[in-house]
Amino acid sequence: MFQTLVFHEIRPKNELDLGQRPIKVADNYADSLPLALYDELSHFEQRIRQLVENGSHFLTLDDVKAFYLNGTTLPEKSILLTFDDCYQSLKKFAYPLLKQYDIPATAFVATGWLFDNPSPYDPAVSRVLAKSELADMSDVFAYANHTSHFHQRKGTTESRPMWETTDAFIADLKEANAIVPITDVFAYPFGLYDQNTVATLNDQGFYLAFTTKTGTNDHSTPRLELNRTIVGQFTPL
């Protein structure tokens, strides 16, 4: 059994006090990250320290694959740490702390959002990193598919893979897989999906896919509908 946690933006309190801000991405998709998805930096630091001090076992994607492929037993308190979208705060705040504690993590990349060149950290927007900056953090982060240009939504019920044709979704998956090193693991954009989305991933050879449904995962959890608990500033320590 294991638990998966997902973080998005990590910011110091003085930045969170300024309120919601727009995202800034290379393909010009316009949206704003809900404040509930931000985690305060001091909370994040506390969370990581507590997990380490409580004897948590930090998983890699290879560990999770082996759990399902071989039916292996995982150590108690097994946790997979994940981060979505690759905002600048990932490099500025999360990476140094995880590196300090030698903790592996997974980042799900919307590759069409990545910029060609790095930019200075901008507290006024949720700006995504450049491609080269991901390579700089590869000693901590493994990178997997979060679509290329399909990380878009209509309200809170539908993501772009759900309204596009299957062929268009497959083309987008392949575009993202040309950039990310791990090509058989996926995270649903905004956690939104339907069974057609699941079937397409299965047909395209994806082995694991993560939702944003709260809960632990065991051998009975469908590999393409794994639970993943969102951690934000209102999540109790």
XYZ file of N, CA and C in Angstrom:
711
model
N 0.849 -1.189 0.000
C 0.000 0.000 0.000
C 0.888 1.243 0.000
N 0.425 2.275 -0.698
C 1.174 3.524 -0.702
C 0.224 4.700 -0.903
N 0.711 5.854 -0.552
C -0.046 7.085 -0.760
C 0.719 7.975 -1.731
N -0.014 8.692 -2.565
C 0.588 9.652 -3.483
C 0.105 11.048 -3.121
N 1.029 11.972 -3.003
C 0.706 13.371 -2.730
C 1.044 14.200 -3.957
N 0.252 15.246 -4.218
C 0.539 16.138 -5.334
C 0.551 17.585 -4.858
N 1.618 18.291 -5.233
C 1.769 19.712 -4.980
C 1.749 20.453 -6.314
N 1.367 21.712 -6.273
C 1.371 22.549 -7.473
C 2.338 23.733 -7.293
N 1.874 24.773 -6.643
C 2.700 25.950 -6.383
C 3.082 26.002 -4.909
N 4.340 26.338 -4.637
C 4.821 26.538 -3.278
C 5.326 27.977 -3.190
N 4.759 28.746 -2.272
C 5.076 30.167 -2.184
C 5.211 30.599 -0.725
N 6.077 31.587 -0.453
C 6.116 32.157 0.897
C 4.825 32.902 1.209
N 4.559 33.088 2.495
C 3.287 33.652 2.932
C 3.027 35.039 2.339
N 4.061 35.866 2.256
C 3.838 37.222 1.747
C 3.355 37.212 0.296
N 3.718 36.197 -0.474
C 3.233 36.092 -1.850
C 1.805 35.541 -1.882
N 1.525 34.587 -1.014
C 0.166 34.057 -0.958
C -0.830 35.127 -0.515
N -0.381 36.048 0.333
C -1.268 37.106 0.817
C -1.723 38.037 -0.304
N -1.017 38.023 -1.441
C -1.400 38.870 -2.576
C -2.566 38.274 -3.361
N -2.921 37.024 -3.077
C -4.079 36.412 -3.707
C -3.750 35.635 -4.966
N -4.806 35.276 -5.680
C -4.701 34.447 -6.878
C -3.973 35.200 -7.985
N -3.255 34.465 -8.809
C -2.510 35.077 -9.917
C -2.669 34.216 -11.166
N -2.494 34.789 -12.346
C -2.641 34.015 -13.583
C -1.438 33.121 -13.833
N -1.665 32.078 -14.636
C -0.543 31.272 -15.089
C 0.077 31.948 -16.314
N 1.342 31.658 -16.545
C 2.068 32.160 -17.711
C 2.751 30.970 -18.351
N 2.274 30.580 -19.556
C 2.776 29.371 -20.204
C 3.120 29.669 -21.658
N 3.949 28.828 -22.247
C 4.474 29.104 -23.587
C 3.405 29.063 -24.665
N 2.379 28.199 -24.509
C 1.379 28.118 -25.572
C 0.205 29.085 -25.362
N 0.372 29.991 -24.383
C -0.569 31.099 -24.156
C -1.935 30.678 -23.651
N -2.055 29.466 -23.136
C -3.311 29.084 -22.491
C -3.527 29.977 -21.274
N -4.716 30.519 -21.128
C -5.019 31.449 -20.039
C -5.856 30.762 -18.968
N -5.404 30.859 -17.729
C -6.128 30.278 -16.607
C -5.516 30.860 -15.333
N -6.100 30.544 -14.211
C -5.551 30.928 -12.912
C -5.596 29.728 -11.990
N -4.540 29.540 -11.256
C -4.458 28.419 -10.327
C -5.238 28.771 -9.059
N -6.222 27.954 -8.652
C -6.963 28.246 -7.419
C -6.024 28.330 -6.218
N -6.320 29.253 -5.310
C -5.458 29.439 -4.147
C -5.341 28.172 -3.303
N -6.367 27.328 -3.350
C -6.320 26.089 -2.573
C -5.200 25.159 -3.034
N -4.685 25.367 -4.247
C -3.621 24.512 -4.778
C -2.227 25.027 -4.437
N -2.144 26.219 -3.854
C -0.854 26.731 -3.392
C -0.559 26.164 -2.010
N 0.705 25.905 -1.742
C 1.100 25.525 -0.391
C 2.088 26.562 0.121
N 1.880 26.991 1.355
C 2.788 27.973 1.946
C 4.152 27.337 2.177
N 5.206 28.064 1.870
C 6.566 27.528 1.931
C 6.892 26.950 3.300
N 6.539 27.661 4.365
C 6.855 27.157 5.705
C 6.113 25.860 5.984
N 4.873 25.732 5.466
C 4.130 24.485 5.621
C 4.809 23.365 4.844
N 5.219 23.664 3.618
C 5.876 22.651 2.797
C 7.143 22.139 3.485
N 7.933 23.053 4.007
C 9.158 22.654 4.695
C 8.845 21.780 5.900
N 7.775 22.148 6.637
C 7.355 21.358 7.785
C 6.884 19.971 7.369
N 6.128 19.928 6.301
C 5.607 18.637 5.823
C 6.751 17.683 5.485
N 7.727 18.194 4.749
C 8.845 17.337 4.336
C 9.627 16.866 5.551
N 9.907 17.763 6.479
C 10.631 17.366 7.700
C 9.857 16.306 8.477
N 8.542 16.515 8.607
C 7.736 15.548 9.353
C 7.735 14.181 8.682
N 7.627 14.160 7.362
C 7.647 12.886 6.650
C 8.970 12.160 6.880
N 10.059 12.911 6.831
C 11.374 12.304 7.057
C 11.489 11.798 8.491
N 11.102 12.635 9.449
C 11.239 12.269 10.862
C 10.314 11.123 11.245
N 9.194 10.983 10.540
C 8.252 9.898 10.830
C 8.615 8.593 10.134
N 9.747 8.596 9.444
C 10.222 7.358 8.826
C 9.540 6.987 7.538
N 9.072 7.979 6.789
C 8.429 7.699 5.505
C 9.431 7.105 4.522
N 8.929 6.217 3.686
C 9.736 5.630 2.609
C 9.294 6.281 1.300
N 10.205 6.981 0.642
C 9.862 7.740 -0.550
C 10.082 6.892 -1.801
N 9.023 6.790 -2.593
C 9.014 5.910 -3.753
C 9.447 6.632 -5.027
N 9.911 5.843 -5.975
C 10.092 6.283 -7.352
C 8.986 5.650 -8.198
N 8.846 6.120 -9.425
C 7.873 5.489 -10.324
C 8.232 4.040 -10.605
N 9.516 3.735 -10.647
C 9.919 2.340 -10.846
C 9.441 1.460 -9.686
N 9.469 1.995 -8.475
C 8.969 1.242 -7.324
C 7.479 0.945 -7.484
N 6.730 1.951 -7.938
C 5.281 1.773 -8.100
C 4.993 0.773 -9.216
N 5.750 0.866 -10.312
C 5.559 -0.093 -11.397
C 5.820 -1.517 -10.914
N 6.884 -1.706 -10.152
C 7.213 -3.037 -9.645
C 6.139 -3.546 -8.695
N 5.551 -2.634 -7.926
C 4.470 -2.995 -6.996
C 3.317 -3.646 -7.739
N 2.973 -3.099 -8.903
C 1.855 -3.658 -9.672
C 2.290 -4.796 -10.595
N 3.470 -4.671 -11.156
C 3.912 -5.693 -12.106
C 4.272 -6.996 -11.409
N 4.955 -6.878 -10.266
C 5.459 -8.065 -9.578
C 4.666 -8.422 -8.324
N 3.714 -7.572 -7.949
C 2.939 -7.841 -6.739
C 3.753 -7.733 -5.471
N 4.788 -6.899 -5.486
C 5.678 -6.782 -4.345
C 5.003 -6.047 -3.187
N 5.570 -6.208 -2.002
C 5.116 -5.499 -0.818
C 6.007 -4.284 -0.595
N 5.392 -3.149 -0.358
C 6.147 -1.927 -0.116
C 6.364 -1.726 1.378
N 7.424 -1.014 1.754
C 7.624 -0.704 3.175
C 6.458 0.115 3.736
N 6.284 0.057 5.041
C 5.267 0.886 5.675
C 5.570 2.361 5.425
N 4.514 3.160 5.424
C 4.634 4.613 5.230
C 5.271 4.955 3.884
N 4.932 4.199 2.851
C 5.460 4.474 1.511
C 4.676 5.622 0.880
N 5.407 6.573 0.342
C 4.802 7.773 -0.230
C 5.488 8.102 -1.547
N 4.686 8.417 -2.553
C 5.189 8.959 -3.816
C 4.874 10.449 -3.830
N 5.906 11.278 -3.926
C 5.721 12.729 -4.010
C 5.654 13.135 -5.472
N 4.608 13.895 -5.830
C 4.477 14.370 -7.214
C 4.202 15.868 -7.222
N 4.566 16.488 -8.338
C 4.358 17.919 -8.551
C 3.831 18.092 -9.967
N 2.814 18.930 -10.104
C 2.198 19.141 -11.416
C 2.587 20.483 -12.013
N 2.801 20.484 -13.320
C 2.860 21.693 -14.163
C 4.220 22.373 -14.231
N 5.118 22.139 -13.273
C 6.498 22.652 -13.345
C 6.575 24.181 -13.347
N 5.950 24.784 -12.352
C 6.068 26.224 -12.180
C 7.450 26.589 -11.642
N 7.779 27.883 -11.716
C 9.092 28.334 -11.259
C 9.347 27.999 -9.798
N 8.287 27.949 -9.000
C 8.460 27.639 -7.583
C 8.992 26.227 -7.369
N 8.800 25.353 -8.326
C 9.343 24.002 -8.229
C 10.862 24.057 -8.098
N 11.474 24.863 -8.922
C 12.938 24.981 -8.893
C 13.418 25.834 -7.719
N 12.705 26.919 -7.442
C 13.169 27.869 -6.432
C 12.996 27.340 -5.008
N 11.885 26.645 -4.746
C 11.571 26.271 -3.376
C 11.564 24.763 -3.118
N 10.968 23.973 -4.016
C 10.846 22.538 -3.755
C 12.159 21.799 -3.986
N 12.794 22.075 -5.097
C 13.997 21.328 -5.481
C 15.099 21.383 -4.417
N 15.464 22.565 -3.900
C 16.558 22.588 -2.916
C 16.272 21.765 -1.668
N 15.021 21.803 -1.206
C 14.690 21.064 0.011
C 14.709 19.559 -0.228
N 14.146 19.123 -1.341
C 14.151 17.691 -1.650
C 15.579 17.188 -1.871
N 16.390 17.994 -2.495
C 17.794 17.619 -2.712
C 18.527 17.504 -1.369
N 18.244 18.436 -0.468
C 18.867 18.413 0.855
C 18.588 17.099 1.576
N 17.340 16.615 1.469
C 16.947 15.388 2.158
C 17.122 14.141 1.286
N 17.605 14.314 0.078
C 17.818 13.199 -0.854
C 16.521 12.431 -1.101
N 15.449 13.187 -1.396
C 14.128 12.609 -1.621
C 13.819 12.616 -3.121
N 13.499 11.477 -3.705
C 13.097 11.455 -5.114
C 11.653 11.929 -5.266
N 11.348 12.517 -6.405
C 9.988 12.983 -6.676
C 9.720 12.888 -8.171
N 8.444 12.998 -8.512
C 8.011 12.962 -9.909
C 7.356 14.291 -10.259
N 7.680 14.833 -11.412
C 7.013 16.030 -11.917
C 6.292 15.680 -13.209
N 5.016 16.027 -13.271
C 4.234 15.810 -14.481
C 4.266 17.092 -15.313
N 4.694 16.937 -16.566
C 5.029 18.078 -17.417
C 4.017 18.244 -18.535
N 3.396 19.420 -18.598
C 2.641 19.806 -19.790
C 3.653 20.439 -20.743
N 4.180 19.642 -21.653
C 5.364 20.052 -22.407
C 5.125 21.278 -23.289
N 3.889 21.475 -23.745
C 3.588 22.652 -24.541
C 3.612 23.936 -23.741
N 3.638 23.810 -22.423
C 3.708 24.985 -21.546
C 5.145 25.448 -21.326
N 6.121 24.592 -21.586
C 7.512 24.927 -21.282
C 8.036 26.016 -22.208
N 8.777 26.944 -21.643
C 9.403 28.001 -22.430
C 10.733 27.520 -22.997
N 11.183 28.181 -24.052
C 12.467 27.830 -24.663
C 13.642 28.325 -23.834
N 13.453 29.454 -23.139
C 14.543 30.047 -22.382
C 14.094 30.378 -20.960
N 14.993 30.228 -19.989
C 14.651 30.555 -18.602
C 14.371 32.047 -18.428
N 13.575 32.357 -17.424
C 13.286 33.741 -17.045
C 13.475 33.897 -15.546
N 13.745 35.120 -15.079
C 13.828 35.339 -13.633
C 12.515 34.972 -12.947
N 12.623 34.516 -11.716
C 11.439 34.174 -10.931
C 10.517 35.380 -10.828
N 9.235 35.157 -11.093
C 8.257 36.239 -11.091
C 7.151 35.912 -10.093
N 7.116 36.590 -8.936
C 6.096 36.282 -7.927
C 4.686 36.687 -8.336
N 4.555 37.514 -9.393
C 3.244 38.041 -9.789
C 2.433 37.066 -10.633
N 3.089 36.030 -11.178
C 2.404 35.065 -12.024
C 2.880 33.657 -11.678
N 2.106 32.674 -12.106
C 2.549 31.284 -12.011
C 3.180 30.921 -13.345
N 4.456 31.229 -13.474
C 5.166 31.020 -14.732
C 5.807 29.639 -14.745
N 5.694 28.967 -15.878
C 6.274 27.638 -16.037
C 7.750 27.751 -16.409
N 8.505 26.732 -16.059
C 9.940 26.715 -16.317
C 10.266 26.520 -17.794
N 11.535 26.642 -18.115
C 12.039 26.338 -19.456
C 12.519 24.890 -19.513
N 12.598 24.347 -20.720
C 13.012 22.946 -20.901
C 14.353 22.661 -20.234
N 15.315 23.576 -20.402
C 16.651 23.335 -19.866
C 16.657 23.271 -18.343
N 15.712 23.957 -17.693
C 15.675 23.957 -16.235
C 15.237 22.612 -15.679
N 14.475 21.851 -16.445
C 14.100 20.519 -15.987
C 15.329 19.623 -15.896
N 16.198 19.719 -16.878
C 17.419 18.910 -16.862
C 18.285 19.240 -15.648
N 18.261 20.493 -15.216
C 19.053 20.916 -14.061
C 18.596 20.238 -12.772
N 17.369 19.725 -12.751
C 16.808 19.134 -11.527
C 16.617 17.629 -11.642
N 17.225 17.026 -12.629
C 16.974 15.602 -12.895
C 17.587 14.680 -11.842
N 18.401 15.227 -10.935
C 18.923 14.404 -9.845
C 17.875 14.187 -8.759
N 16.781 14.941 -8.802
C 15.679 14.783 -7.857
C 14.410 14.329 -8.567
N 14.103 14.963 -9.699
C 12.814 14.750 -10.353
C 12.899 13.796 -11.542
N 11.927 12.885 -11.594
C 11.653 12.121 -12.805
C 10.476 12.805 -13.495
N 10.503 12.874 -14.833
C 9.506 13.647 -15.571
C 8.624 12.727 -16.407
N 7.303 12.939 -16.279
C 6.342 12.100 -16.986
C 5.277 12.972 -17.649
N 4.389 12.315 -18.380
C 3.466 12.972 -19.310
C 2.259 13.596 -18.600
N 2.021 14.874 -18.921
C 0.853 15.618 -18.414
C 0.154 16.313 -19.586
N 0.302 15.726 -20.777
C -0.103 16.227 -22.101
C 0.912 17.247 -22.618
N 0.708 17.672 -23.852
C 1.504 18.760 -24.419
C 0.674 20.045 -24.386
N -0.333 20.110 -25.262
C -1.199 21.295 -25.303
C -2.612 21.006 -24.795
N -2.820 19.811 -24.248
C -4.174 19.425 -23.823
C -4.432 19.674 -22.343
N -3.528 20.373 -21.681
C -3.771 20.737 -20.279
C -4.651 21.988 -20.267
N -5.898 21.794 -20.633
C -6.903 22.857 -20.692
C -8.212 22.307 -20.144
N -9.086 23.223 -19.713
C -10.338 22.770 -19.108
C -11.497 23.658 -19.509
N -12.697 23.079 -19.394
C -13.942 23.824 -19.480
C -14.604 23.728 -18.116
N -14.553 24.811 -17.361
C -15.101 24.787 -16.017
C -14.348 23.816 -15.133
N -15.090 23.096 -14.313
C -14.481 22.163 -13.371
C -14.855 20.709 -13.657
N -15.403 20.462 -14.860
C -15.897 19.110 -15.137
C -15.273 18.455 -16.356
N -14.584 19.218 -17.201
C -14.121 18.648 -18.463
C -12.731 19.166 -18.811
N -11.834 18.253 -19.116
C -10.505 18.614 -19.609
C -10.436 18.323 -21.108
N -9.466 18.910 -21.772
C -9.414 18.831 -23.233
C -9.352 17.406 -23.782
N -8.650 16.458 -23.134
C -8.698 15.090 -23.658
C -10.103 14.509 -23.728
N -11.029 15.076 -22.955
C -12.397 14.558 -22.927
C -13.251 15.081 -24.085
N -12.909 16.254 -24.620
C -13.755 16.784 -25.699
C -13.119 16.678 -27.084
N -11.826 16.406 -27.148
C -11.176 16.234 -28.441
C -11.379 14.807 -28.958
N -11.083 14.596 -30.221
C -11.162 13.246 -30.774
C -10.044 12.383 -30.210
N -10.237 11.092 -30.265
C -9.214 10.164 -29.789
C -7.911 10.343 -30.560
N -7.998 10.522 -31.867
C -6.785 10.701 -32.672
C -6.021 11.955 -32.261
N -6.748 13.028 -31.978
C -6.085 14.268 -31.557
C -5.410 14.082 -30.206
N -6.063 13.366 -29.299
C -5.474 13.097 -27.986
C -4.222 12.246 -28.130
N -4.265 11.242 -28.972
C -3.081 10.394 -29.186
C -1.923 11.219 -29.736
N -2.214 12.103 -30.683
C -1.159 12.943 -31.254
C -0.526 13.823 -30.180
N -1.344 14.346 -29.277
C -0.821 15.187 -28.206
C 0.022 14.373 -27.230
N -0.423 13.168 -26.894
C 0.361 12.293 -26.022
C 1.739 12.013 -26.610
N 1.765 11.752 -27.916
C 3.041 11.447 -28.572
C 3.945 12.678 -28.605
N 3.353 13.847 -28.773
C 4.144 15.081 -28.767
C 4.805 15.280 -27.403
N 4.056 15.031 -26.341
C 4.630 15.158 -25.003
C 5.688 14.095 -24.750
N 5.438 12.880 -25.211
C 6.377 11.789 -24.981
C 7.686 11.962 -25.739
N 7.696 12.842 -26.728
C 8.951 13.135 -27.422
C 9.888 13.968 -26.552
N 9.365 14.498 -25.442
C 10.164 15.371 -24.569
C 10.402 14.747 -23.195
N 9.362 14.154 -22.602
C 9.543 13.601 -21.250
C 10.270 12.257 -21.317
N 11.140 11.975 -20.351
C 11.864 10.702 -20.353
C 10.989 9.492 -20.044
N 9.960 9.669 -19.203
C 9.108 8.550 -18.805
C 7.837 8.617 -19.632
N 7.663 7.662 -20.521
C 6.617 7.763 -21.543
C 5.425 6.839 -21.313
N 5.401 6.145 -20.178
C 4.280 5.237 -19.920
C 3.550 5.584 -18.625
N 3.742 6.815 -18.134
C 3.073 7.282 -16.918
C 2.430 8.625 -17.218
N 1.198 8.817 -16.727
C 0.396 9.989 -17.086
C -0.318 10.522 -15.856
N -0.543 11.839 -15.834
C -1.422 12.451 -14.834
C -2.513 13.208 -15.570
N -3.756 12.943 -15.210
C -4.891 13.579 -15.889
C -4.899 15.078 -15.611
N -5.031 15.909 -16.643
C -5.080 17.362 -16.429
C -6.230 17.745 -15.510
N -5.903 18.475 -14.452
C -6.895 18.905 -13.461
C -7.575 17.723 -12.768
N -7.060 16.526 -12.976
C -7.687 15.333 -12.429
C -8.973 14.942 -13.128
N -9.241 15.546 -14.289
C -10.502 15.330 -15.004
C -10.304 14.313 -16.137
N -11.169 13.301 -16.173
C -11.044 12.262 -17.198
C -12.354 11.494 -17.279
N -12.486 10.687 -18.306
C -13.597 9.746 -18.433
C -13.029 8.402 -18.877
N -13.890 7.429 -19.065
C -13.406 6.093 -19.402
C -12.835 6.015 -20.813
N -13.244 6.904 -21.693
C -12.599 6.964 -23.010
C -11.144 7.399 -22.879
N -10.889 8.349 -21.971
C -9.511 8.777 -21.710
C -8.683 7.605 -21.195
N -9.238 6.873 -20.255
C -8.539 5.718 -19.691
C -8.252 4.683 -20.774
N -9.244 4.408 -21.616
C -9.079 3.408 -22.668
C -7.992 3.809 -23.660
N -7.931 5.088 -23.984
C -6.900 5.571 -24.917
C -5.517 5.386 -24.322
N -5.356 5.731 -23.056
C -4.057 5.539 -22.398
C -3.660 4.064 -22.410
N -4.611 3.200 -22.121
C -4.331 1.768 -22.125
C -3.903 1.303 -23.516
N -4.611 1.740 -24.538
C -4.291 1.344 -25.916
C -2.920 1.856 -26.346
N -2.498 2.989 -25.783
C -1.210 3.590 -26.152
C -0.056 3.098 -25.279
N -0.316 2.119 -24.437
C 0.759 1.488 -23.687
C 1.134 2.160 -22.383
N 0.274 3.026 -21.863
C 0.569 3.636 -20.568
C 0.307 2.620 -19.465
N 1.221 2.582 -18.494
C 1.133 1.577 -17.434
C 0.529 2.134 -16.154
N 0.790 3.411 -15.867
C 0.247 4.066 -14.684
C -0.383 5.391 -15.084
N -1.473 5.761 -14.409
C -2.064 7.086 -14.591
C -2.668 7.529 -13.266
N -2.497 8.817 -12.971
C -2.867 9.347 -11.665
C -4.021 10.328 -11.767
N -4.981 10.158 -10.859
C -6.116 11.065 -10.725
C -5.781 12.090 -9.638
N -6.799 12.835 -9.200
C -6.661 13.657 -7.990
C -7.722 13.242 -6.974
N -8.045 11.961 -6.968
C -8.955 11.416 -5.966
C -8.163 11.068 -4.713
N -8.678 11.491 -3.573
C -8.000 11.243 -2.311
C -8.111 9.774 -1.924
N -7.015 9.236 -1.407
C -7.051 7.852 -0.934
C -5.719 7.162 -1.134
N -5.545 6.045 -0.467
C -4.336 5.245 -0.643
C -4.496 4.330 -1.852
N -3.404 3.710 -2.243
C -3.393 2.775 -3.373
C -2.883 1.421 -2.907
N -3.565 0.368 -3.332
C -3.084 -0.981 -3.058
C -3.168 -1.795 -4.345
N -2.961 -3.098 -4.232
C -2.927 -3.922 -5.442
C -4.268 -3.967 -6.168
N -5.340 -3.596 -5.482
C -6.659 -3.622 -6.109
C -7.000 -2.307 -6.814
N -6.207 -1.265 -6.605
C -6.480 0.027 -7.237
C -6.133 -0.056 -8.722
N -7.055 0.337 -9.608
C -6.738 0.301 -11.045
C -5.487 1.124 -11.363
N -4.568 0.536 -12.105
C -3.292 1.206 -12.394
C -3.460 2.506 -13.176
N -4.530 2.634 -13.928
C -4.751 3.842 -14.718
C -5.738 4.802 -14.046
N -6.053 4.522 -12.778
C -6.899 5.431 -11.997
C -6.393 5.486 -10.555
N -5.112 5.748 -10.409
C -4.497 5.759 -9.091
C -4.901 7.012 -8.314
N -5.091 6.836 -7.012
C -5.460 7.957 -6.152
C -4.251 8.849 -5.884
N -4.536 10.132 -5.743
C -3.459 11.103 -5.505
C -4.057 12.281 -4.731
N -3.569 12.500 -3.535
C -4.137 13.499 -2.641
C -3.502 14.865 -2.881
N -4.341 15.857 -3.144
C -3.861 17.224 -3.347
C -3.454 17.830 -2.011
N -2.278 18.444 -1.987
C -1.808 19.162 -0.803
C -1.727 20.644 -1.139
N -2.414 21.470 -0.354
C -2.399 22.911 -0.551
C -2.337 23.615 0.788
N -2.467 24.940 0.757
C -2.251 25.713 1.975
C -3.298 25.440 3.044
N -4.453 24.892 2.654
C -5.493 24.598 3.641
C -5.477 23.148 4.099
N -4.514 22.368 3.613
C -4.374 20.978 4.059
C -3.702 20.966 5.427
N -4.326 20.363 6.444
C -3.712 20.345 7.779
C -2.343 19.680 7.754
N -1.422 20.230 8.526
C -0.101 19.622 8.612
C -0.180 18.203 9.151
